[in-house]
Amino acid sequence: MKRILLACSSGMSTSLLVSKMEQAAKEQGIEAKIWAVAQDKAPEDMKQADVLLIGPQMRFMKKKFSVVAEELGIPLDVIDPVSYGRIDGKAVFNHALALIEKG
């Protein structure tokens, strides 16, 4: 089970992306829990995640979240703005998988 957390300003703008990522996971036969939260909830939810992806509009939070991610030993990155804009769930899901495998 891959556990992928998305964080954005309110957790709402990434909800459609979550649906598309879940669809991509299903198509690839990979069991995954994918959820989105507002940026203020991210540090707590990171304890249950294998990776954190930050919405491109929240890229300024990367440094703050990096401290928590290092403590928990999980990778994080900012979602590619093009993939985010296109709601390309497959691309974002595959990026999350690559980050998890890279560690």
N, CA and C of each residue as an Amber inpcrd file, in Angstrom:
protein
   309
   0.8520000  -1.1940000   0.0000000   0.0000000   0.0000000   0.0000000
   0.8860000   1.2430000   0.0000000   0.7180000   2.0510000  -1.0160000
   1.4400000   3.3250000  -1.0950000   0.5500000   4.4000000  -0.4870000
   1.1260000   5.2080000   0.3690000   0.3670000   6.2710000   1.0320000
   0.9110000   7.6240000   0.5740000   0.0990000   8.3240000  -0.2030000
   0.5290000   9.5660000  -0.8450000  -0.3050000  10.7260000  -0.3270000
   0.3640000  11.6980000   0.2420000  -0.2990000  12.8800000   0.8080000
  -0.0360000  14.0870000  -0.0790000  -1.1070000  14.8140000  -0.3820000
  -0.9950000  16.0630000  -1.1190000  -1.3620000  17.2020000  -0.1760000
  -0.6470000  18.2970000  -0.2740000  -0.9550000  19.4700000   0.5510000
  -1.1000000  20.6900000  -0.3430000  -2.1520000  21.4490000  -0.1020000
  -2.3280000  22.7160000  -0.8200000  -2.8910000  23.7280000   0.1760000
  -3.3050000  24.8590000  -0.3060000  -3.7130000  25.9130000   0.6130000
  -4.9050000  25.5030000   1.4620000  -5.9030000  24.8790000   0.8730000
  -7.0640000  24.4670000   1.6580000  -7.4050000  22.9950000   1.5090000
  -6.6940000  22.2850000   0.6530000  -6.9740000  20.8670000   0.4230000
  -8.0570000  20.6340000  -0.6010000  -8.6410000  21.6850000  -1.1020000
  -9.7470000  21.5410000  -2.0510000  -9.2670000  21.4990000  -3.5000000
  -8.2610000  22.3010000  -3.8260000  -7.8270000  22.3680000  -5.2260000
  -7.1570000  21.0810000  -5.6750000  -6.7000000  20.2690000  -4.7450000
  -6.0560000  19.0180000  -5.1090000  -7.0160000  17.8320000  -5.1030000
  -8.2600000  18.0450000  -4.7080000  -9.1910000  16.9150000  -4.5970000
  -9.4610000  16.2500000  -5.9410000  -9.5710000  17.0120000  -6.9990000
  -9.7780000  16.4210000  -8.3270000  -8.5330000  15.6550000  -8.7520000
  -7.3710000  16.2020000  -8.4220000  -6.1120000  15.5140000  -8.7370000
  -6.0320000  14.1820000  -7.9900000  -6.5020000  14.1570000  -6.7550000
  -6.5240000  12.9130000  -5.9860000  -7.3500000  11.8610000  -6.7270000
  -8.5080000  12.2410000  -7.2230000  -9.3630000  11.2980000  -7.9620000
  -8.6440000  10.7480000  -9.1820000  -7.9680000  11.6260000  -9.9070000
  -7.2340000  11.1950000 -11.1070000  -6.0560000  10.2880000 -10.7390000
  -5.4060000  10.5810000  -9.6230000  -4.2920000   9.7370000  -9.1770000
  -4.7920000   8.3610000  -8.7380000  -5.9310000   8.3330000  -8.0670000
  -6.5120000   7.0490000  -7.6610000  -6.8490000   6.2110000  -8.8850000
  -7.3520000   6.8660000  -9.9130000  -7.6670000   6.1740000 -11.1600000
  -6.3840000   5.6090000 -11.7800000  -5.3080000   6.3940000 -11.7650000
  -4.0200000   5.9370000 -12.3160000  -3.4960000   4.7390000 -11.5280000
  -3.6300000   4.7850000 -10.2160000  -3.1720000   3.6720000  -9.3720000
  -3.9480000   2.4080000  -9.7060000  -5.2480000   2.5520000  -9.8460000
  -6.1040000   1.4040000 -10.1640000  -5.7150000   0.8090000 -11.5170000
  -5.4830000   1.6750000 -12.4970000  -5.1010000   1.2090000 -13.8400000
  -3.7680000   0.4600000 -13.8190000  -2.8910000   0.8430000 -12.8880000
  -1.5780000   0.1930000 -12.7980000  -1.5930000  -0.9840000 -11.8090000
  -2.7470000  -1.2240000 -11.2000000  -2.8620000  -2.3380000 -10.2700000
  -2.0830000  -2.1350000  -8.9840000  -1.9420000  -0.8760000  -8.5830000
  -1.1970000  -0.5490000  -7.3680000  -2.1750000  -0.0680000  -6.3030000
  -2.0970000  -0.6920000  -5.1390000  -2.9540000  -0.2830000  -4.0340000
  -2.3810000   0.9920000  -3.4200000  -3.2010000   2.0100000  -3.3440000
  -2.7030000   3.2890000  -2.8390000  -3.7830000   4.0280000  -2.0620000
  -3.3240000   4.6880000  -1.0200000  -4.1760000   5.6240000  -0.2940000
  -3.6550000   7.0130000  -0.6430000  -4.5090000   7.8110000  -1.2340000
  -4.1070000   9.1500000  -1.6700000  -5.0980000  10.1340000  -1.0700000
  -4.5910000  11.1320000  -0.3820000  -5.4840000  12.1180000   0.2150000
  -4.8370000  13.4940000   0.2030000  -5.7100000  14.5040000   0.3140000
  -5.2600000  15.8940000   0.2810000  -5.7010000  16.6080000   1.5490000
  -4.8220000  17.4600000   2.0440000  -5.1410000  18.2490000   3.2320000
  -4.7020000  19.6920000   3.0300000  -5.2320000  20.5570000   3.8640000
  -4.7780000  21.9380000   3.9000000  -3.3660000  21.9650000   4.4770000
  -2.6120000  22.9580000   4.0850000  -1.2040000  23.0170000   4.4750000
  -0.9780000  23.0000000   5.9840000  -1.9290000  23.5200000   6.7510000
  -1.7330000  23.5230000   8.2050000  -1.9010000  22.1390000   8.8340000
  -2.5490000  21.2100000   8.1220000  -2.7210000  19.8420000   8.6270000
  -1.6260000  18.9000000   8.1390000  -0.8560000  19.3430000   7.1660000
   0.1340000  18.4640000   6.5300000   1.1440000  17.8650000   7.5170000
   1.7460000  18.6560000   8.4170000   2.7570000  18.0630000   9.3060000
   2.2220000  16.8820000  10.1170000   0.9940000  16.9410000  10.5810000
   0.4090000  15.8330000  11.3410000   0.1350000  14.6390000  10.4460000
  -0.4260000  14.8860000   9.2630000  -0.7600000  13.7920000   8.3480000
   0.4870000  13.1500000   7.7360000   1.5890000  13.8600000   7.7190000
   2.8320000  13.3030000   7.1640000   3.2690000  12.0520000   7.9310000
   2.8450000  11.9350000   9.1790000   3.2210000  10.7670000   9.9910000
   2.6470000   9.4770000   9.4230000   1.5900000   9.6020000   8.6120000
   0.9370000   8.4180000   8.0320000   1.2510000   8.2490000   6.5530000
   2.1290000   9.0810000   5.9990000   2.3680000   9.0780000   4.5520000
   3.7460000   8.5160000   4.1950000   3.8380000   8.0050000   2.9600000
   5.1210000   7.5540000   2.4220000   5.7990000   8.6710000   1.6490000
   5.0120000   9.6720000   1.2290000   5.5390000  10.7890000   0.4500000
   4.5760000  11.9670000   0.5920000   5.1230000  13.1680000   0.5090000
   4.3120000  14.3900000   0.5150000   4.5550000  15.1400000  -0.7790000
   3.4690000  15.4900000  -1.4510000   3.5470000  16.3460000  -2.6300000
   2.8250000  17.6500000  -2.3080000   3.4820000  18.7570000  -2.6010000
   2.9540000  20.0780000  -2.2840000   2.4270000  20.7310000  -3.5610000
   1.2440000  21.3250000  -3.4750000   0.6890000  22.0480000  -4.6160000
   1.6310000  23.1600000  -5.0450000   1.7430000  23.4020000  -6.3530000
   2.7070000  24.3980000  -6.8330000   2.4750000  25.8030000  -6.2840000
   1.2260000  26.1060000  -5.9380000   0.9390000  27.4220000  -5.3670000
   1.4550000  27.5500000  -3.9350000   1.8360000  26.3990000  -3.3430000
   2.3390000  26.3990000  -1.9710000   3.8280000  26.0580000  -1.9060000
   4.5390000  26.2170000  -3.0000000   5.9510000  25.8270000  -3.0570000
   6.7920000  26.5000000  -1.9730000   6.3480000  27.6570000  -1.5090000
   7.0990000  28.3590000  -0.4580000   7.0860000  27.5960000   0.8740000
   6.2120000  26.5990000   0.9980000   6.1410000  25.8010000   2.2220000
   7.1300000  24.6290000   2.2170000   7.7930000  24.4090000   1.1020000
   8.6650000  23.2430000   0.9660000   9.7430000  23.2130000   2.0540000
  10.3650000  24.3380000   2.3060000  11.4310000  24.3770000   3.2990000
  10.9070000  24.0120000   4.6960000   9.7480000  24.5550000   5.0480000
   9.1400000  24.2600000   6.3580000   8.8140000  22.7700000   6.4750000
   8.2020000  22.2110000   5.4310000   7.8210000  20.7970000   5.4660000
   9.0360000  19.8830000   5.3900000  10.1310000  20.3530000   4.8110000
  11.3380000  19.5250000   4.6860000  11.8740000  19.1200000   6.0600000
  11.7580000  19.9990000   7.0230000  12.2460000  19.7020000   8.3690000
  11.4850000  18.5060000   8.9460000  10.1670000  18.5460000   8.8300000
   9.3320000  17.4470000   9.3420000   9.5770000  16.1770000   8.5300000
   9.6700000  16.3210000   7.2110000   9.8730000  15.1580000   6.3420000
  11.1910000  14.4510000   6.6700000  12.2300000  15.2130000   6.9320000
  13.5230000  14.6100000   7.2890000  13.4170000  13.8430000   8.6000000
  12.7090000  14.4160000   9.5620000  12.5250000  13.7340000  10.8470000
  11.7810000  12.4090000  10.6750000  10.8100000  12.4030000   9.7590000
   9.9920000  11.2110000   9.5280000  10.6070000  10.2720000   8.4980000
  11.5970000  10.7720000   7.7590000  12.2500000   9.9500000   6.7450000
  11.4190000   9.7250000   5.4950000  10.6100000  10.7280000   5.1360000
   9.8170000  10.5960000   3.9120000  10.2370000  11.6680000   2.9030000
  10.1760000  11.3310000   1.6180000  10.5090000  12.3260000   0.6020000
   9.3540000  13.3080000   0.3880000   9.6720000  14.4510000  -0.1460000
   8.6470000  15.4090000  -0.5400000   9.1170000  16.1850000  -1.7490000
   8.1650000  16.7260000  -2.4610000   8.4800000  17.5400000  -3.6300000
   7.2710000  18.4140000  -3.9300000   7.5090000  19.4140000  -4.7710000
   6.4290000  20.2700000  -5.2620000   5.8840000  19.6220000  -6.5330000
   4.5750000  19.5840000  -6.6670000   3.9470000  19.0160000  -7.8610000
   4.2970000  19.8870000  -9.0610000   4.6700000  19.2200000 -10.1480000
   4.9840000  19.9260000 -11.3870000   3.7740000  20.7880000 -11.7930000
   3.9850000  22.0920000 -12.0210000   2.8490000  22.9830000 -12.3390000
   2.0860000  22.5710000 -13.5900000   2.7770000  22.0400000 -14.5920000
   2.0970000  21.6290000 -15.8230000   1.1900000  20.4240000 -15.5340000
   1.7290000  19.4330000 -14.8270000   0.9270000  18.2590000 -14.4770000
  -0.2380000  18.6590000 -13.5880000   0.0120000  19.5910000 -12.6770000
  -1.0370000  20.0650000 -11.7740000  -2.1340000  20.7780000 -12.5680000
  -1.7290000  21.6560000 -13.4680000  -2.6830000  22.4200000 -14.2800000
  -3.5170000  21.5380000 -15.1850000  -2.9070000  20.4820000 -15.6840000
  -3.6250000  19.5550000 -16.5720000  -4.3890000  18.4810000 -15.7940000
  -4.2280000  18.5040000 -14.4740000  -4.8140000  17.4750000 -13.5960000
  -4.4100000  16.0970000 -14.1110000  -3.1130000  15.9680000 -14.3870000
  -2.5460000  14.7290000 -14.9310000  -2.2210000  13.7740000 -13.7760000
  -3.2380000  13.0390000 -13.3640000  -3.0870000  12.1400000 -12.2270000
  -2.0310000  11.0820000 -12.4430000  -1.9110000  10.5930000 -13.6610000
  -0.9260000   9.5550000 -13.9530000   0.4940000  10.0850000 -13.7500000
   0.7790000  11.2600000 -14.2660000   2.1230000  11.8360000 -14.1370000
   2.4650000  12.1080000 -12.6700000   1.5210000  12.6680000 -11.9320000
   1.7740000  12.9900000 -10.5260000   1.9040000  11.7030000  -9.7080000
   1.0630000  10.7160000 -10.0080000   1.1520000   9.4350000  -9.2960000
   2.5040000   8.7700000  -9.5580000   2.9180000   8.7500000 -10.8160000
   4.2040000   8.1310000 -11.1400000   5.3720000   8.8770000 -10.4880000
   5.2630000  10.1850000 -10.3910000   6.3090000  10.9650000  -9.7060000
   6.3470000  10.5930000  -8.2160000   5.1840000  10.4460000  -7.6240000
   5.1190000  10.0490000  -6.2060000   5.7570000   8.6780000  -6.0060000
   5.4500000   7.7380000  -6.9020000   6.0460000   6.4010000  -6.7910000
   7.5680000   6.4680000  -6.9000000   8.0510000   7.2750000  -7.8310000
   9.5000000   7.4100000  -8.0080000  10.1500000   7.9710000  -6.7490000
   9.5110000   8.9420000  -6.1250000  10.0480000   9.5200000  -4.8870000
  10.0740000   8.4870000  -3.7660000   9.0210000   7.6800000  -3.6700000
   8.9580000   6.6480000  -2.6270000  10.0810000   5.6350000  -2.8360000
  10.2620000   5.2090000  -4.0750000  11.2830000   4.1980000  -4.3450000
  12.6910000   4.7450000  -4.1560000  12.8540000   6.0310000  -4.4660000
  14.1580000   6.6790000  -4.3070000  14.4810000   6.8680000  -2.8210000
  13.4030000   7.0490000  -2.0480000  13.5780000   7.2040000  -0.6060000
  13.9220000   8.5600000  -0.2820000
